[in-house]
Amino acid sequence: METTSISELWDRVVGTQPDPPSWLVMATALIAMGAIVPNGLWRVSRNVVTIAHEGGHALVALLSGRRLEGIRLHSDTSGLTVSRGRPTGLGMILTAAAGYTAPPLLGLGGAWLLASGHVTALLWTAIGLLAGMLVMIRNAYGALVVVLTGTVFFLVSWLGADRVQAAFGYAAVWFLLLAGARPVHELQRKRGQGQATDSDADQLGRLTHVPGGVWVATFAAVAVVCLLGGGRWLLGL
């Protein structure tokens, strides 16, 4: 019985689900936009972007051979990822560049899974990434946010019908794709006001001798390209 249950669970995760109706795809895009544009909702929903941002730093730090010390998520939606290794070089450059590009790139990967009909696989991939991130969280607020987010994904994947899973998955992916540009805009606005002098873009500027503004433009370009590509997949174009 246990073997059968594991096999059924595996088949459920890697199996495909029917494509949702086009009205649901469009409705979830509007819902995602509604969580991004109003400032009041953005102050809450931006926590999800921070999780993806710091998770991007952490994952690339590990992949580039750096030693990950820990991740902190703060109630003002800022975050900090600390890794040890060479203070210069390709690994440090990739780690610094991974933050602002992570949300739209994750959205693009999610759009590919959804376009392939792998809604449940998308949800369980998110759960796995959140579980791995939780191990490296070093403050209570960060742990709370990650646990709550992971719990929502788990409940939807375990209890939700196919239509519910599809709606949640599409809304989450639309959110990552659409939300990718707003933090970049906020970063440039702060830089224009003389703030955020130690931002990812400015760190990259010091590491590469390429102006920070060019890196901001690069972040924005990644967000736009991912939105266009991911949007085409989600809309079935």
Coordinates of C-alpha atoms in Angstrom, one line a residue:
M1 CA 0.0 0.0 0.0
E2 CA 2.8 2.4 0.9
T3 CA 4.6 1.7 -2.4
T4 CA 1.3 2.2 -4.3
S5 CA 0.7 5.5 -2.5
I6 CA 4.2 6.8 -3.3
S7 CA 3.7 5.7 -6.9
E8 CA 0.4 7.5 -7.1
L9 CA 1.9 10.6 -5.6
W10 CA 4.7 10.6 -8.1
D11 CA 2.3 10.1 -11.0
R12 CA 0.2 13.0 -9.7
V13 CA 3.3 15.3 -9.5
V14 CA 4.8 14.5 -12.9
G15 CA 1.5 14.0 -14.7
T16 CA -0.2 16.6 -16.9
Q17 CA -3.4 18.4 -16.2
P18 CA -5.9 19.7 -18.7
D19 CA -5.4 23.2 -20.1
P20 CA -7.5 25.8 -18.3
P21 CA -10.0 27.9 -20.2
S22 CA -8.7 31.1 -21.7
W23 CA -11.0 33.2 -19.5
L24 CA -9.3 31.7 -16.4
V25 CA -5.8 32.6 -17.8
M26 CA -6.8 36.2 -18.4
A27 CA -8.6 36.4 -15.0
T28 CA -5.5 35.2 -13.2
A29 CA -3.4 37.8 -15.1
L30 CA -5.8 40.6 -13.8
I31 CA -5.6 39.2 -10.3
A32 CA -1.8 39.2 -10.4
M33 CA -1.8 42.8 -11.7
G34 CA -4.2 43.7 -8.9
A35 CA -1.7 42.5 -6.4
I36 CA 1.1 44.6 -7.9
V37 CA -0.3 48.0 -8.9
P38 CA -2.0 49.3 -5.7
N39 CA 0.7 50.4 -3.2
G40 CA -1.2 48.9 -0.2
L41 CA -1.3 45.4 -1.7
W42 CA 2.2 45.7 -3.1
R43 CA 3.6 46.2 0.4
V44 CA 2.3 42.7 1.2
S45 CA 2.7 40.9 -2.1
R46 CA 6.3 42.2 -2.5
N47 CA 7.3 39.7 0.2
V48 CA 7.0 37.0 -2.5
V49 CA 9.3 38.9 -4.8
T50 CA 11.8 39.3 -1.9
I51 CA 11.7 35.5 -1.4
A52 CA 12.5 34.9 -5.1
H53 CA 15.1 37.7 -5.1
E54 CA 17.1 36.4 -2.1
G55 CA 16.5 32.8 -3.2
G56 CA 18.2 33.7 -6.6
H57 CA 21.2 35.1 -4.8
A58 CA 21.4 32.0 -2.6
L59 CA 21.1 29.5 -5.4
V60 CA 23.6 31.1 -7.7
A61 CA 26.0 31.5 -4.8
L62 CA 25.9 27.8 -4.2
L63 CA 26.1 26.9 -7.9
S64 CA 29.2 29.2 -8.3
G65 CA 31.0 27.5 -5.4
R66 CA 30.5 30.1 -2.7
R67 CA 29.6 29.2 0.8
L68 CA 26.2 30.3 1.8
E69 CA 26.0 31.7 5.3
G70 CA 22.3 32.6 5.6
I71 CA 19.3 34.5 4.4
R72 CA 17.3 37.2 6.1
L73 CA 13.9 38.5 5.1
H74 CA 12.6 41.7 6.8
S75 CA 9.1 43.0 7.4
D76 CA 9.8 46.1 5.2
T77 CA 10.2 43.6 2.3
S78 CA 14.0 44.0 2.1
G79 CA 16.3 41.1 2.4
L80 CA 19.9 40.0 2.8
T81 CA 21.8 37.0 1.6
V82 CA 25.3 36.5 3.0
S83 CA 27.8 34.2 1.2
R84 CA 31.5 33.7 1.7
G85 CA 34.2 33.3 -1.0
R86 CA 36.2 35.5 -3.3
P87 CA 35.0 39.1 -3.1
T88 CA 35.6 39.5 -6.8
G89 CA 35.4 37.3 -9.9
L90 CA 32.7 35.6 -11.9
G91 CA 31.1 33.8 -9.0
M92 CA 30.5 37.1 -7.1
I93 CA 29.3 38.8 -10.3
L94 CA 26.7 36.1 -11.0
T95 CA 25.6 36.0 -7.4
A96 CA 25.0 39.8 -7.4
A97 CA 23.2 39.7 -10.7
A98 CA 20.9 36.9 -9.7
G99 CA 18.6 38.9 -7.3
Y100 CA 16.6 41.2 -9.6
T101 CA 16.6 38.7 -12.4
A102 CA 15.4 35.7 -10.3
P103 CA 11.6 36.6 -10.1
P104 CA 11.1 37.0 -13.9
L105 CA 13.3 34.0 -14.7
L106 CA 11.3 31.9 -12.2
G107 CA 8.2 33.2 -13.8
L108 CA 9.5 32.2 -17.3
G109 CA 10.3 28.7 -16.0
G110 CA 6.9 28.4 -14.4
A111 CA 5.2 29.5 -17.7
W112 CA 7.0 26.8 -19.5
L113 CA 5.8 24.2 -17.0
L114 CA 2.2 25.5 -17.2
A115 CA 2.3 25.5 -21.0
S116 CA 3.3 21.9 -20.9
G117 CA 0.4 21.1 -18.6
H118 CA 2.5 20.4 -15.5
V119 CA 0.5 22.4 -13.0
T120 CA 1.1 20.1 -10.0
A121 CA 4.8 19.8 -10.9
L122 CA 5.0 23.6 -10.8
L123 CA 3.5 23.7 -7.3
W124 CA 5.7 21.0 -5.9
T125 CA 8.8 22.6 -7.5
A126 CA 7.9 25.8 -5.6
I127 CA 7.5 23.8 -2.4
G128 CA 10.9 22.1 -2.8
L129 CA 12.6 25.5 -3.4
L130 CA 10.9 27.0 -0.4
A131 CA 11.9 24.1 1.8
G132 CA 15.5 24.4 0.7
M133 CA 15.5 28.1 1.3
L134 CA 14.0 27.6 4.8
V135 CA 17.1 25.8 5.9
M136 CA 19.1 28.9 5.4
I137 CA 16.8 31.5 6.9
R138 CA 18.3 33.2 9.9
N139 CA 15.5 35.3 11.3
A140 CA 12.0 34.6 12.6
Y141 CA 10.2 36.9 10.2
G142 CA 11.9 35.3 7.3
A143 CA 11.0 31.8 8.5
L144 CA 7.4 32.8 9.1
V145 CA 7.0 34.2 5.5
V146 CA 8.6 31.2 3.9
V147 CA 6.6 28.7 5.9
L148 CA 3.3 30.5 5.2
T149 CA 4.1 30.7 1.5
G150 CA 5.1 27.0 1.4
T151 CA 2.0 26.0 3.3
V152 CA -0.3 27.8 0.8
F153 CA 1.4 26.0 -2.1
F154 CA 1.1 22.7 -0.3
L155 CA -2.6 23.0 0.6
V156 CA -3.5 24.0 -3.0
S157 CA -1.5 21.1 -4.5
W158 CA -2.8 18.6 -2.0
L159 CA -6.4 19.6 -1.5
G160 CA -7.2 21.7 -4.6
A161 CA -9.1 20.3 -7.6
D162 CA -7.5 20.6 -11.0
R163 CA -9.2 24.0 -11.7
V164 CA -8.1 25.4 -8.4
Q165 CA -4.5 24.3 -8.9
A166 CA -4.5 25.8 -12.4
A167 CA -5.9 29.1 -11.2
F168 CA -3.4 29.4 -8.3
G169 CA -0.5 28.3 -10.5
Y170 CA -1.3 30.7 -13.3
A171 CA -1.8 33.6 -10.8
A172 CA 1.5 32.9 -9.2
V173 CA 3.4 32.7 -12.5
W174 CA 1.7 35.8 -13.8
F175 CA 2.6 37.6 -10.6
L176 CA 6.3 36.7 -11.0
L177 CA 6.3 37.8 -14.6
L178 CA 4.5 41.0 -14.1
A179 CA 6.1 42.0 -10.8
G180 CA 9.7 41.6 -12.1
A181 CA 9.8 45.2 -13.4
R182 CA 8.5 47.1 -10.4
P183 CA 11.4 46.5 -8.0
V184 CA 13.8 47.5 -10.8
H185 CA 11.9 50.8 -11.2
E186 CA 12.0 51.3 -7.5
L187 CA 15.7 50.7 -7.4
Q188 CA 16.4 53.2 -10.1
R189 CA 14.2 55.8 -8.4
K190 CA 16.1 55.4 -5.2
R191 CA 19.4 55.6 -7.0
G192 CA 18.2 58.8 -8.6
Q193 CA 17.6 60.2 -5.1
G194 CA 21.1 59.3 -4.0
Q195 CA 19.9 56.3 -2.0
A196 CA 20.7 52.6 -2.4
T197 CA 24.3 53.3 -3.0
D198 CA 25.1 49.7 -2.1
S199 CA 22.4 48.2 -4.3
D200 CA 23.0 45.1 -6.4
A201 CA 23.5 47.3 -9.5
D202 CA 26.1 49.5 -7.8
Q203 CA 27.9 46.4 -6.4
L204 CA 28.0 45.0 -9.9
G205 CA 29.2 48.4 -11.1
R206 CA 32.2 48.2 -8.8
L207 CA 32.9 44.5 -9.7
T208 CA 32.7 45.0 -13.4
H209 CA 33.5 48.7 -13.9
V210 CA 30.2 48.9 -15.9
P211 CA 28.0 51.7 -14.7
G212 CA 25.3 50.7 -12.3
G213 CA 22.7 52.3 -14.6
V214 CA 23.6 49.8 -17.3
W215 CA 22.9 47.0 -14.8
V216 CA 19.6 48.5 -13.9
A217 CA 18.7 48.6 -17.6
T218 CA 19.8 44.9 -17.9
F219 CA 17.6 43.9 -15.0
A220 CA 14.7 45.7 -16.8
A221 CA 15.4 44.1 -20.1
V222 CA 15.4 40.6 -18.5
A223 CA 12.0 41.4 -16.9
V224 CA 10.5 42.6 -20.2
V225 CA 11.9 39.6 -22.2
C226 CA 10.6 37.1 -19.6
L227 CA 7.2 38.8 -19.5
L228 CA 6.9 38.7 -23.3
G229 CA 8.1 35.1 -23.6
G230 CA 6.3 33.8 -20.6
G231 CA 3.1 35.6 -21.5
R232 CA 3.1 34.0 -24.9
W233 CA 3.4 30.6 -23.3
L234 CA 0.6 31.3 -20.8
L235 CA -1.7 32.6 -23.5
G236 CA -0.9 29.7 -25.8
L237 CA 0.4 32.0 -28.6

